mmCIF file of C-alpha atoms and ligand atoms in Angstrom:
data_model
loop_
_atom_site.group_PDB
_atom_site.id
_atom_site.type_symbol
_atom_site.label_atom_id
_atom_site.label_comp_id
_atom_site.label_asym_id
_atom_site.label_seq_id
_atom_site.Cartn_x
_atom_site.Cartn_y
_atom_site.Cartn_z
ATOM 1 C CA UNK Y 1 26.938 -19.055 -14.660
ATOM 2 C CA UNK Y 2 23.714 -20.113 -13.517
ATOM 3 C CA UNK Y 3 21.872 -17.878 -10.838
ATOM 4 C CA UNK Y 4 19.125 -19.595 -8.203
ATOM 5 C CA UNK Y 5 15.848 -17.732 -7.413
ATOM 6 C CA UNK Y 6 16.379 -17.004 -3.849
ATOM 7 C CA UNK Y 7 13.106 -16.651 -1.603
ATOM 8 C CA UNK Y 8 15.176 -15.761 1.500
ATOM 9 C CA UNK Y 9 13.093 -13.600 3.827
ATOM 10 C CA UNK Y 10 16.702 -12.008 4.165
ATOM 11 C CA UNK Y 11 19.269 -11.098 3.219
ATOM 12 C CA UNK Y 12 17.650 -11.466 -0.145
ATOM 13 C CA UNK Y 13 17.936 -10.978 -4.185
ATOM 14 C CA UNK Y 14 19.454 -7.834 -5.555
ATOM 15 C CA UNK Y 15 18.739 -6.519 -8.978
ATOM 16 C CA UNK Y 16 20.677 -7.983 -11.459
ATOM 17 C CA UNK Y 17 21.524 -4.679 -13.074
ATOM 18 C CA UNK Y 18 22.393 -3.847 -9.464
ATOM 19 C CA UNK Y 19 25.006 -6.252 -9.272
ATOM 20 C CA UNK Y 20 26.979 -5.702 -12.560
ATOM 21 C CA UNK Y 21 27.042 -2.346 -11.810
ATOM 22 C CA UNK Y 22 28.510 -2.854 -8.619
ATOM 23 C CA UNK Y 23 30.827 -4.956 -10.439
ATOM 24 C CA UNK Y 24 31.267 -2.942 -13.552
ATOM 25 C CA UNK Y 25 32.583 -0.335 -10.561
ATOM 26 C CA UNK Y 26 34.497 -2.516 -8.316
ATOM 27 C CA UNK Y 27 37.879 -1.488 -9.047
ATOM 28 C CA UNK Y 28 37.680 1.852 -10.170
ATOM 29 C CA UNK Y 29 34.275 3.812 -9.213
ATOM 30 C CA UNK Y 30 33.780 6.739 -11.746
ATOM 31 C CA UNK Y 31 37.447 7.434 -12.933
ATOM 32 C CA UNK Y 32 38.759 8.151 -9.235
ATOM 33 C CA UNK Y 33 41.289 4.872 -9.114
ATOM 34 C CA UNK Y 34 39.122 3.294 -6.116
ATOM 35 C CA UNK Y 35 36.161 0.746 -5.166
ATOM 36 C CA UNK Y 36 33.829 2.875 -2.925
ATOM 37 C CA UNK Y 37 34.484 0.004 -0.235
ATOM 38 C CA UNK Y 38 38.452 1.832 0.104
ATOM 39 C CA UNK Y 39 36.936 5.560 0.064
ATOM 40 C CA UNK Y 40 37.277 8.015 2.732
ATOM 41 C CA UNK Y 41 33.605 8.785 4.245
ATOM 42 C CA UNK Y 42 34.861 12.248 4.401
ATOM 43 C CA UNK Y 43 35.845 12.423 0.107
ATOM 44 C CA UNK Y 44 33.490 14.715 -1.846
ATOM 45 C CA UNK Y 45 32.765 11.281 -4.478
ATOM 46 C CA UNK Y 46 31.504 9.423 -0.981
ATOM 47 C CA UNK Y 47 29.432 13.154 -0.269
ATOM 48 C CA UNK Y 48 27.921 12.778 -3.443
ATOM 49 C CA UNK Y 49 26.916 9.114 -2.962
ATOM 50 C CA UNK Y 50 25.386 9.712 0.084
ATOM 51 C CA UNK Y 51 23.429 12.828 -1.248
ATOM 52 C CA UNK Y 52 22.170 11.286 -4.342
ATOM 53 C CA UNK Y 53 21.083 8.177 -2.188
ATOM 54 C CA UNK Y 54 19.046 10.653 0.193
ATOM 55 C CA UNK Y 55 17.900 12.983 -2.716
ATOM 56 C CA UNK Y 56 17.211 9.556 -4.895
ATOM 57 C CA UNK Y 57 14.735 7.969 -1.262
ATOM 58 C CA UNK Y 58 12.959 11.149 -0.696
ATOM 59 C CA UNK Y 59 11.774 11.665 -4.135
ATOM 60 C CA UNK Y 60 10.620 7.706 -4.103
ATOM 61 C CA UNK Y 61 8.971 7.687 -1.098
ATOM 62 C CA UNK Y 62 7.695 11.229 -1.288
ATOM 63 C CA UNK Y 63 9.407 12.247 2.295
ATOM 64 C CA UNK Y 64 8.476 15.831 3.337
ATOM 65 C CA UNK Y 65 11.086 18.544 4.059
ATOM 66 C CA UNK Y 66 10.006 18.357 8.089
ATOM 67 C CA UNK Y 67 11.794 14.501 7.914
ATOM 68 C CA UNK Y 68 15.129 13.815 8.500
ATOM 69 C CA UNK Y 69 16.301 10.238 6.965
ATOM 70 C CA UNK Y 70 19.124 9.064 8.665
ATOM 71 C CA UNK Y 71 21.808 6.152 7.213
ATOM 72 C CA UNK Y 72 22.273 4.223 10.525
ATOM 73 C CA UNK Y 73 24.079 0.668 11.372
ATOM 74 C CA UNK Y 74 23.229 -1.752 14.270
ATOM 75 C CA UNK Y 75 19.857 -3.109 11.807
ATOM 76 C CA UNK Y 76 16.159 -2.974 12.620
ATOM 77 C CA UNK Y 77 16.732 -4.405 15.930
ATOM 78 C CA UNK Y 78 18.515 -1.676 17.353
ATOM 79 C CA UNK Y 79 15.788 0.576 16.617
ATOM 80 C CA UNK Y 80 14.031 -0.964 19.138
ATOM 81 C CA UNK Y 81 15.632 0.354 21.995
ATOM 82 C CA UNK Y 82 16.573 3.940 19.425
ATOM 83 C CA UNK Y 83 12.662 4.458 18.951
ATOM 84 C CA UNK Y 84 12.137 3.654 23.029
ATOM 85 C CA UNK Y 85 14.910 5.764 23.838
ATOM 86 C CA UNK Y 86 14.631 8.976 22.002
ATOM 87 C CA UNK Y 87 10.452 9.202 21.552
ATOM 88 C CA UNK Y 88 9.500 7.276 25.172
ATOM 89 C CA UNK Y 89 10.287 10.939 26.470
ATOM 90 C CA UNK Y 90 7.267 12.915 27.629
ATOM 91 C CA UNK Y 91 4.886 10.734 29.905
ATOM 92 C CA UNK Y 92 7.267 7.677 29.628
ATOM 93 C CA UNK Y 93 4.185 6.051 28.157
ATOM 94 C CA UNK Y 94 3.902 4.008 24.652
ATOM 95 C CA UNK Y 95 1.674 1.296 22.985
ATOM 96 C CA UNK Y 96 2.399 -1.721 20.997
ATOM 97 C CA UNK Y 97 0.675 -3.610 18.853
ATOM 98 C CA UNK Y 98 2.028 -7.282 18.709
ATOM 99 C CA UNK Y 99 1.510 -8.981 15.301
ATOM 100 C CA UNK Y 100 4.888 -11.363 15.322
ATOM 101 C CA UNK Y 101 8.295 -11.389 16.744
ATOM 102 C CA UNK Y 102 9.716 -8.638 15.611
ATOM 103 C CA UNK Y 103 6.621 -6.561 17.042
ATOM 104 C CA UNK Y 104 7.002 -8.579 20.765
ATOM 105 C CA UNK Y 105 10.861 -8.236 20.371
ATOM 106 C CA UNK Y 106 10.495 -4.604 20.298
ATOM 107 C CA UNK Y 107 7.820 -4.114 23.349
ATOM 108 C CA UNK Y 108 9.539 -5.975 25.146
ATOM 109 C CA UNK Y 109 12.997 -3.814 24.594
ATOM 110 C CA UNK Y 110 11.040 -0.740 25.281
ATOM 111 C CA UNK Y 111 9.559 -2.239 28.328
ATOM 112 C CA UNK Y 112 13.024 -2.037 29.690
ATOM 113 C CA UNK Y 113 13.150 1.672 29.174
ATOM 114 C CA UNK Y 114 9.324 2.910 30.337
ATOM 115 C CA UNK Y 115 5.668 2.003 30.225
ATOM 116 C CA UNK Y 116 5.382 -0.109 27.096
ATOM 117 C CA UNK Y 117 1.670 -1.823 27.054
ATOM 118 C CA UNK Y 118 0.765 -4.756 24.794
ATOM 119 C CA UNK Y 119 -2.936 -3.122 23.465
ATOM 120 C CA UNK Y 120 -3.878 -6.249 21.020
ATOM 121 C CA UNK Y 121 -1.777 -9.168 19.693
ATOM 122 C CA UNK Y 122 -2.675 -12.016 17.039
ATOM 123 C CA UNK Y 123 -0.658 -14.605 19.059
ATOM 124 C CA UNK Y 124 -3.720 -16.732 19.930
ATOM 125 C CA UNK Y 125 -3.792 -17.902 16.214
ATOM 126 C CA UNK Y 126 0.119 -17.922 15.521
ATOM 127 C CA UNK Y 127 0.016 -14.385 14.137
ATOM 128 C CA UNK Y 128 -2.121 -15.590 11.128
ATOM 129 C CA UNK Y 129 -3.974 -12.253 11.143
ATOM 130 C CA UNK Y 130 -3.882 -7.989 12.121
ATOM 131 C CA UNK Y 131 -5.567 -7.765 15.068
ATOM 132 C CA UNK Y 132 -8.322 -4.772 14.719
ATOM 133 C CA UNK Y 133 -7.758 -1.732 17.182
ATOM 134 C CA UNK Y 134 -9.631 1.353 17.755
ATOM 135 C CA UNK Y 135 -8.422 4.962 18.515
ATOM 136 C CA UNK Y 136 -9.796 3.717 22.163
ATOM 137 C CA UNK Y 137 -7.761 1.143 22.137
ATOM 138 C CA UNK Y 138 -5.197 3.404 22.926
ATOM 139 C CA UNK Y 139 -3.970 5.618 25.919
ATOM 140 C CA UNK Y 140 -3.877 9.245 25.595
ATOM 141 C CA UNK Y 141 -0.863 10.012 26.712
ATOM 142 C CA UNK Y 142 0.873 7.480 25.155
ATOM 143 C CA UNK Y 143 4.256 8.919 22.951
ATOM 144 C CA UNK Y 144 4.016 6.983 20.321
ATOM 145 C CA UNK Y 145 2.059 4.071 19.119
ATOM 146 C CA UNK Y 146 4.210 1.304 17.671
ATOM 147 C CA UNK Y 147 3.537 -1.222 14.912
ATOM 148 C CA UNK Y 148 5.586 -3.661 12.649
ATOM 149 C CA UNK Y 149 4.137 -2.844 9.299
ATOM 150 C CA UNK Y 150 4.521 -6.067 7.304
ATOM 151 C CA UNK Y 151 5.351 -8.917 9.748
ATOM 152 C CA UNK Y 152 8.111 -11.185 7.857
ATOM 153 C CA UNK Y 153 8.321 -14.289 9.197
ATOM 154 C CA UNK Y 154 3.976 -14.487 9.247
ATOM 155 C CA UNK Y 155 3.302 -13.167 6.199
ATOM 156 C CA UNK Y 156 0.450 -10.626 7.180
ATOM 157 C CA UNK Y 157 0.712 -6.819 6.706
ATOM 158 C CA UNK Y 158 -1.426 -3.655 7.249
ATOM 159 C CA UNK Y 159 -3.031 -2.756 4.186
ATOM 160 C CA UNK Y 160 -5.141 -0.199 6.671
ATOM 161 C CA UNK Y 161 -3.437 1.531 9.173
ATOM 162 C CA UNK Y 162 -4.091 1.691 12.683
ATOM 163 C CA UNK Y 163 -6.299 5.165 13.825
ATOM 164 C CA UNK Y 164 -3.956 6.291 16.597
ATOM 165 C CA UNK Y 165 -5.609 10.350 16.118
ATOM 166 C CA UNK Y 166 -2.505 12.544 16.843
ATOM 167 C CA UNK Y 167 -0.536 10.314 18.518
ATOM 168 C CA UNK Y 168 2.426 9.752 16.858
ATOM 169 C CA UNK Y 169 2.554 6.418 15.119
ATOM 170 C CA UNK Y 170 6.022 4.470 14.656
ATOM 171 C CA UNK Y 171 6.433 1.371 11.982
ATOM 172 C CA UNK Y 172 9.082 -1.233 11.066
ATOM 173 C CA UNK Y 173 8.925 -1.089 7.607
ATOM 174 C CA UNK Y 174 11.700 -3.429 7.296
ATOM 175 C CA UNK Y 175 10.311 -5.941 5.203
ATOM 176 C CA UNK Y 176 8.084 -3.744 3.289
ATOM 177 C CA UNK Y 177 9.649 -0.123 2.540
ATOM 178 C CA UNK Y 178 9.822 0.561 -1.050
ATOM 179 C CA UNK Y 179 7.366 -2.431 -1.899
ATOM 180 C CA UNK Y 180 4.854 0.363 -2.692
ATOM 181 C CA UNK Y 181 3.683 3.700 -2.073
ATOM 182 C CA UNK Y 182 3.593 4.511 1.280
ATOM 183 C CA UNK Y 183 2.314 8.038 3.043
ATOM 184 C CA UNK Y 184 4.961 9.240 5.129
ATOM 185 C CA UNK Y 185 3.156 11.992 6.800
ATOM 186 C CA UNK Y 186 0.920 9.255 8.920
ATOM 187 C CA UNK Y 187 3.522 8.433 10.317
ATOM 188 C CA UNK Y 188 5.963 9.981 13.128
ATOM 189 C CA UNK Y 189 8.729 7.787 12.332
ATOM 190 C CA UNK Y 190 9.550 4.849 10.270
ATOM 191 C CA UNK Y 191 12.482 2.344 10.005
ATOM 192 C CA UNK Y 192 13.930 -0.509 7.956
ATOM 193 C CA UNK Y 193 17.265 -2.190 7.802
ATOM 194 C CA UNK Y 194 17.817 -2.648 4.259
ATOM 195 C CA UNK Y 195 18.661 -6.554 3.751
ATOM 196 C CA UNK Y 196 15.157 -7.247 2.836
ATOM 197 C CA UNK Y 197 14.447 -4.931 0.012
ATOM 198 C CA UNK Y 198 17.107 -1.960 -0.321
ATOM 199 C CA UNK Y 199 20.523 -3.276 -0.076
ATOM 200 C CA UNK Y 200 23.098 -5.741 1.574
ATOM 201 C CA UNK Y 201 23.038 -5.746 5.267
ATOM 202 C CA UNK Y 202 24.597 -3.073 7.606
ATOM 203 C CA UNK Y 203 22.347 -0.232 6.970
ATOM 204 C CA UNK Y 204 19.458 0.816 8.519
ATOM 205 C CA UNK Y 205 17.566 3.854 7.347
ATOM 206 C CA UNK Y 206 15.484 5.709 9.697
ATOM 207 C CA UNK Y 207 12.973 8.531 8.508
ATOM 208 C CA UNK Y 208 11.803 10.514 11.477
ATOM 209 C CA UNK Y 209 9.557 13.982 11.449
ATOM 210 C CA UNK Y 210 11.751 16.706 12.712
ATOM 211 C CA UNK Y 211 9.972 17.565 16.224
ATOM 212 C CA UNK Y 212 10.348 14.107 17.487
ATOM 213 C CA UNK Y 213 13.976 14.566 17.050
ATOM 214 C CA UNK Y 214 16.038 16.053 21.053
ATOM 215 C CA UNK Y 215 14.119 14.783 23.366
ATOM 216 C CA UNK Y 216 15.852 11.807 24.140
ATOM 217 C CA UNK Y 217 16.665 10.217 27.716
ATOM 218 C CA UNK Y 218 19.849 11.389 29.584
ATOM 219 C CA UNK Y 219 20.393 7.640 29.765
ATOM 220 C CA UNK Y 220 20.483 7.408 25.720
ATOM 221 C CA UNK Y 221 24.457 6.598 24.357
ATOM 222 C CA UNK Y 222 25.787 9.386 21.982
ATOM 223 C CA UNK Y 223 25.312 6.561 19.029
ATOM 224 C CA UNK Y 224 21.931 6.298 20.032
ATOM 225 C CA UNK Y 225 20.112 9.472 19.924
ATOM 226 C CA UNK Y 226 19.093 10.579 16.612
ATOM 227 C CA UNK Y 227 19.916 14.042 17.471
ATOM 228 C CA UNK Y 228 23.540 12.868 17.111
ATOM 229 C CA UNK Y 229 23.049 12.020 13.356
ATOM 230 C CA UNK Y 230 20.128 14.115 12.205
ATOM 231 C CA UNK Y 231 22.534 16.778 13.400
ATOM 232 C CA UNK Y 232 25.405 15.611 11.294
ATOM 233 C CA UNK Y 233 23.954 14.575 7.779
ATOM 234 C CA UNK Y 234 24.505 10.292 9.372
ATOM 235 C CA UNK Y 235 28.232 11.462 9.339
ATOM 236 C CA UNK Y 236 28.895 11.392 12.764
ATOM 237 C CA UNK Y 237 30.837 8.538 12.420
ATOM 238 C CA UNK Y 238 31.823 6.063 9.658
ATOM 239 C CA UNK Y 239 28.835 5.214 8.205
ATOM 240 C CA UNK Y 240 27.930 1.811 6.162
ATOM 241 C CA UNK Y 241 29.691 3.165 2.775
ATOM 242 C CA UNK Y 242 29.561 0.535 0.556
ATOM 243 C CA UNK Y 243 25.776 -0.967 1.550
ATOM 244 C CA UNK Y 244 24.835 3.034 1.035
ATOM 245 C CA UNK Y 245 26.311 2.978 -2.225
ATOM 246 C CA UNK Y 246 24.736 -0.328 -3.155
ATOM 247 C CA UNK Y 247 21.323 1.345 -1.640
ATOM 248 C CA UNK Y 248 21.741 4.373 -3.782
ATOM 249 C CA UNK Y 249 22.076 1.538 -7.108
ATOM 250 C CA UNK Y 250 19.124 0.121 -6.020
ATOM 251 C CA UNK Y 251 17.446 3.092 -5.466
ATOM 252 C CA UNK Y 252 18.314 3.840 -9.359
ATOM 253 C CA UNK Y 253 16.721 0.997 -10.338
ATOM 254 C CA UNK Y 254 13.224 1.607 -8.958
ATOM 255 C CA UNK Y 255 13.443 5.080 -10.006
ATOM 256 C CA UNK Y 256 14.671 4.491 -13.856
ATOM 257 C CA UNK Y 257 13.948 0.550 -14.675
ATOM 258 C CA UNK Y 258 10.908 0.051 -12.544
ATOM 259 C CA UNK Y 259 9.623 3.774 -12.917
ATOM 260 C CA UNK Y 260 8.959 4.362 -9.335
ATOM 261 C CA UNK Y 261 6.619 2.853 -6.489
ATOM 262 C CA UNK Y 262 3.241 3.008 -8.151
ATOM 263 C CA UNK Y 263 4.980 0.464 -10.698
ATOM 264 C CA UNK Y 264 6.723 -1.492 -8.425
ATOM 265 C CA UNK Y 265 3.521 -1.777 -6.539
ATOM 266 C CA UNK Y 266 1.810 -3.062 -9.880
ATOM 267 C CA UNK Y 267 4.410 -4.998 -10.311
ATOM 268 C CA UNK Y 268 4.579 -6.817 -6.748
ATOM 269 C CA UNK Y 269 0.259 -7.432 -6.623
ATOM 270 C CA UNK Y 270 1.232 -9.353 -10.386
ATOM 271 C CA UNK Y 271 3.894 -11.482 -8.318
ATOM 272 C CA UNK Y 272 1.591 -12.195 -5.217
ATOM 273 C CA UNK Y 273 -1.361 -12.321 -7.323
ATOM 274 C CA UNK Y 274 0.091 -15.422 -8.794
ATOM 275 C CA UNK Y 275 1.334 -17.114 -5.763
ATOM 276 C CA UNK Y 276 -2.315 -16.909 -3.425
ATOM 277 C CA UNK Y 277 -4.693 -17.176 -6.129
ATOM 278 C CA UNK Y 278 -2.611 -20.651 -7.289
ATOM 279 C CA UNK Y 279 -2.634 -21.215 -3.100
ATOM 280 C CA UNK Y 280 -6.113 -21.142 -3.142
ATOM 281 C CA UNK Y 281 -7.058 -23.207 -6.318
ATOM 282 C CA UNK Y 282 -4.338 -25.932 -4.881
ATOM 283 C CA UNK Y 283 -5.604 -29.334 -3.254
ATOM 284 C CA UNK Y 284 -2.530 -29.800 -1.727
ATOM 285 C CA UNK Y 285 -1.084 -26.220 -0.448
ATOM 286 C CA UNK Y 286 -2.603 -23.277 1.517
ATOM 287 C CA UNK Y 287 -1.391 -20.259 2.794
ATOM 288 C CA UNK Y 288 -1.201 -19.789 6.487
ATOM 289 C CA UNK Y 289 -3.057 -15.865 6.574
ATOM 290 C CA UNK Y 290 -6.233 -14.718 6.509
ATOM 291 C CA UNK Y 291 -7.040 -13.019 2.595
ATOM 292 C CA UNK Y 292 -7.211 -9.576 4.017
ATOM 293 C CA UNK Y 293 -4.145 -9.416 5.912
ATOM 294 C CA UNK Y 294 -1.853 -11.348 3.359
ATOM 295 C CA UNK Y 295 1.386 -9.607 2.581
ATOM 296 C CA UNK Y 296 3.199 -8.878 -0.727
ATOM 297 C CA UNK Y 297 6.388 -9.410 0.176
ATOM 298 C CA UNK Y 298 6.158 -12.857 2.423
ATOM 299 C CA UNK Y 299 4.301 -15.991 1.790
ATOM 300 C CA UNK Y 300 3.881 -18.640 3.864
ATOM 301 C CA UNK Y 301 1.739 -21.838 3.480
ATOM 302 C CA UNK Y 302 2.201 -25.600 3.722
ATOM 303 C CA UNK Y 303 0.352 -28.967 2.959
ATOM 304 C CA UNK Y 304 -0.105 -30.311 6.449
ATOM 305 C CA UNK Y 305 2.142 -32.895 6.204
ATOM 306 C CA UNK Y 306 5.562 -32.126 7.477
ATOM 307 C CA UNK Y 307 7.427 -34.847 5.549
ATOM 308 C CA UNK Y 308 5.557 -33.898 2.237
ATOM 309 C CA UNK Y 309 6.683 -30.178 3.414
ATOM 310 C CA UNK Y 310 9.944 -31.275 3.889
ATOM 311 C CA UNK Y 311 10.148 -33.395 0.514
ATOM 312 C CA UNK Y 312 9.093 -30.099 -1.384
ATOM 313 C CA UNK Y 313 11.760 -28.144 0.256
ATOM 314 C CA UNK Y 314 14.572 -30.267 -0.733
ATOM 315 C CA UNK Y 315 13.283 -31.159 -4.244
ATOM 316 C CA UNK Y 316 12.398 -26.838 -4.637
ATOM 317 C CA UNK Y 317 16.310 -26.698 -3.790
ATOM 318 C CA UNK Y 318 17.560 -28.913 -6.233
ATOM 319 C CA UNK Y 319 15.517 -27.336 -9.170
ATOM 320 C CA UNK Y 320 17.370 -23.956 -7.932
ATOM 321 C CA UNK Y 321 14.607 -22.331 -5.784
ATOM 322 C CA UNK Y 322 16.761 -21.950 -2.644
ATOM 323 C CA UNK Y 323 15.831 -20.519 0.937
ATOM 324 C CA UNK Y 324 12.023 -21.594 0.784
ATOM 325 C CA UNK Y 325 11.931 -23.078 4.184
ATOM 326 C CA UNK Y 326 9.037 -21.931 6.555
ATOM 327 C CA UNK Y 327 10.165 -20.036 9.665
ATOM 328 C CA UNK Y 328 10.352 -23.161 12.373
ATOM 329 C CA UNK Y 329 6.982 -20.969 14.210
ATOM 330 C CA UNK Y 330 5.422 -21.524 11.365
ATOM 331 C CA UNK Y 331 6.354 -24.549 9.401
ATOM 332 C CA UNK Y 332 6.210 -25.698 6.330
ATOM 333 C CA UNK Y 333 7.420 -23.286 3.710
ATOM 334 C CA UNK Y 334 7.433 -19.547 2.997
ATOM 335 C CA UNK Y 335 8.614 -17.701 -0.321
ATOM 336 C CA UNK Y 336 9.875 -14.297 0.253
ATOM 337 C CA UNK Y 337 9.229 -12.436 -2.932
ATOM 338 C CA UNK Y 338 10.571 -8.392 -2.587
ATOM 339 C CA UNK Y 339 11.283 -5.980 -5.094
ATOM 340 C CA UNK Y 340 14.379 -7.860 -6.697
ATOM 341 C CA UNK Y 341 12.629 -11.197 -7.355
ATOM 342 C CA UNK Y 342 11.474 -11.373 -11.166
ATOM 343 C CA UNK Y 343 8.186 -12.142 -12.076
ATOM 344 C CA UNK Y 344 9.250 -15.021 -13.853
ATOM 345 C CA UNK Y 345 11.005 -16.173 -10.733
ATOM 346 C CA UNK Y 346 6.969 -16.605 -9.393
ATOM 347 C CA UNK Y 347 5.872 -18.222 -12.295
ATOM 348 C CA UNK Y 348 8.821 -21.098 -12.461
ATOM 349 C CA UNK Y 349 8.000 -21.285 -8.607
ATOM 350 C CA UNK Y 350 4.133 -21.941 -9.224
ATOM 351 C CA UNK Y 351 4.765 -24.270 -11.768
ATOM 352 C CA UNK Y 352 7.271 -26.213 -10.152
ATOM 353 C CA UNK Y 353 4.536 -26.183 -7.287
ATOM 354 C CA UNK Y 354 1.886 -27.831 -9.539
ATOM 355 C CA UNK Y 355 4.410 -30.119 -10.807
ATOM 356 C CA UNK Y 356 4.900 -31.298 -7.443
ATOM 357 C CA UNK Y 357 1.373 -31.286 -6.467
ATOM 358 C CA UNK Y 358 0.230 -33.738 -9.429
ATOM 359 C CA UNK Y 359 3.260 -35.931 -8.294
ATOM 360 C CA UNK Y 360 2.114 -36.000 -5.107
ATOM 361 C CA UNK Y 361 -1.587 -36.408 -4.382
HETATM 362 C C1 LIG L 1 14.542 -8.696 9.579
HETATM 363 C C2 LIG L 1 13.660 -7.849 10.410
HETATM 364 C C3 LIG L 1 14.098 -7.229 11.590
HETATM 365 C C4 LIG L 1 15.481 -7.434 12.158
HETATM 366 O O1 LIG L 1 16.403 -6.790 11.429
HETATM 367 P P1 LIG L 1 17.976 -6.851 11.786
HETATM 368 O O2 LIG L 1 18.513 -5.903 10.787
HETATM 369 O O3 LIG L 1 18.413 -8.258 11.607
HETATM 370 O O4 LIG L 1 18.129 -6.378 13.175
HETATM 371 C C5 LIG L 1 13.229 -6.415 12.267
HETATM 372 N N1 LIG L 1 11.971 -6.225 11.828
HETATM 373 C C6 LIG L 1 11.502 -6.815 10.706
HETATM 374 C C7 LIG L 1 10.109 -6.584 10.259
HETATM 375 C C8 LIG L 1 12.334 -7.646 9.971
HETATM 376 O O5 LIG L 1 11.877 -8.237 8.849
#
């Protein structure tokens, strides 16, 4: 068996100790003559999956008692209208800032349920950089201000966060959440579907401070308001078993292999380290982002020549480094390297990129 490095910006790798656990489990999970994919939601072994997976987050991320995290379906992109819905509620007012499409995909779904204002945006330079704001920046009686933490398919993230004073402040953390230490009391609420960095797709988790929760719009379906599933421990329906049981695995992993966030930050600046400061020494590639904004998880960059871009593609595929294709916004390529990617998955890569470099110029 021979595994590729995937740099898919999602879905993407998995632990390797993930999977053979998964598989070690398959047929009979812990003695009880079933795979957890056949379970009933409602049996106390799925109870205690579900618990350890929310008792296994909140001591990784550090989540105060006043949040609720919630085990949701319908991905990050439902939370676009879910955050509009059930926080858009007192002055009907709320503030975006647009670094990338997943930031303009939510504004605009918003838009279609109250005042949603574009305050800054990084379009004029293809979302290359975080756009600065100020606490004036944005309106007072705004509900919430809205960002997309680490911006996937650009490659930038917030490694400051915006000053919004006490007005609540929402983030996609999709690509980003568990990457590395993160305060959750800055923010109101935070989401992420999992495919990126937590799990396979089909769950999104949402982590949302308690008073934000009952307010939503009469207008807001039953599946929609986060009342429905705060209220009912994300049992309100059938939740995403199997990707929950798979998140609580990975969750595992981080906490016992990797030794929490502070290492898998460590970890992730070694992997990114390698990547830019090789970017920046090449003739041949650069990265697309400004040095300040560059994420850990996604990195873009090219060579300015689309056939050259599109010869290192196909040969990065044949040596087994799949998925490295730039978003078609962007061009040229982009290696998605989250939690699950092995260092030495970065090192091959940069190698192979020097390789082709001296072949090529
Ligand atoms: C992938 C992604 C999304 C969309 O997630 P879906 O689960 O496909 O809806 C939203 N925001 C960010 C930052 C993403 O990376």
């Amino acid at each position: 068996m021979s595994r590729v490095y995937n740099f898919s910006a999602g879905p993407s790798m998995l632990p390797e100790s993930v999977l053979k656990k998964a598989a070690e489990q398959m047929l009979d999970y812990e003695g009880c003559g079933q795979s957890v994919m056949e379970m009933s939601h409602r049996s106390k072994v799925f109870a205690k999956i579900i618990e350890d997976a929310e008792k296994l987050l909140r001591e990784i991320m550090n989540i105060p008692d006043n949040y609720k995290v919630l085990f949701l379906q319908g991905g990050g992109s439902s939370q676009f209208a879910m955050v509009a819905m059930n926080l858009m509620n007192k002055n009907k007012k709320a503030d975006y800032i647009i670094t990338g499409q997943w930031a303009k995909k939510a504004w605009k779904e918003a838009a279609r349920y109250g005042d949603a204002r574009a305050v800054a945006s990084s379009e004029d330079k293809t979302f290359s950089y975080i756009p600065k704001t100020t606490r004036a920046d944005f309106r007072d009686d705004a509900d919430y201000v809205y960002i997309c933490m680490n911006n996937t398919i650009y490659g930038t993230v917030y490694h400051e966060l915006p000053d919004t004073g006490d007005i609540p402040l929402v983030a996609d953390i999709s690509s980003c959440i568990m990457s590395e230490p993160i305060d959750v009391t800055k923010f109101g609420l935070l989401f992420a579907g999992a495919q990126k960095n937590m799990a396979p797709a089909g769950l999104t988790i949402v982590i949302v401070r308690e008073d934000l929760i009952g307010n939503a719009m009469d207008i807001t379906p039953t599946m929609f308001n986060y009342k429905t599933h705060a209220d009912n421990g994300s049992m309100f329906n059938t939740p995403p078993c199997y990707t929950i049981y798979i998140a609580k695995l990975v969750l595992e992993w981080i906490k016992n292999e990797v030794g929490g966030l502070e290492n898998m930050k460590k970890i992730n600046d070694q992997k990114a380290n390698l990547l830019y400061g090789f970017l920046d020494s090449s003739k041949l590639f650069k990265g697309t982002v400004v040095p300040e904004d560059r994420s850990l998880m996604n990195v873009p960059f090219v060579t300015g020549n689309d056939e050259l871009d599109a010869k290192f593609v196909k040969e990065a595929t044949e040596a087994g480094f799949v998925n490295i294709k730039g978003h078609r916004t962007v061009g040229g390529m982009r290696a998605s390297i989250y939690n699950a990617m092995p260092v030495e998955g970065v090192e091959k890569l940069v190698e192979f990129m020097k390789d082709f470099e001296a072949k090529n110029s």
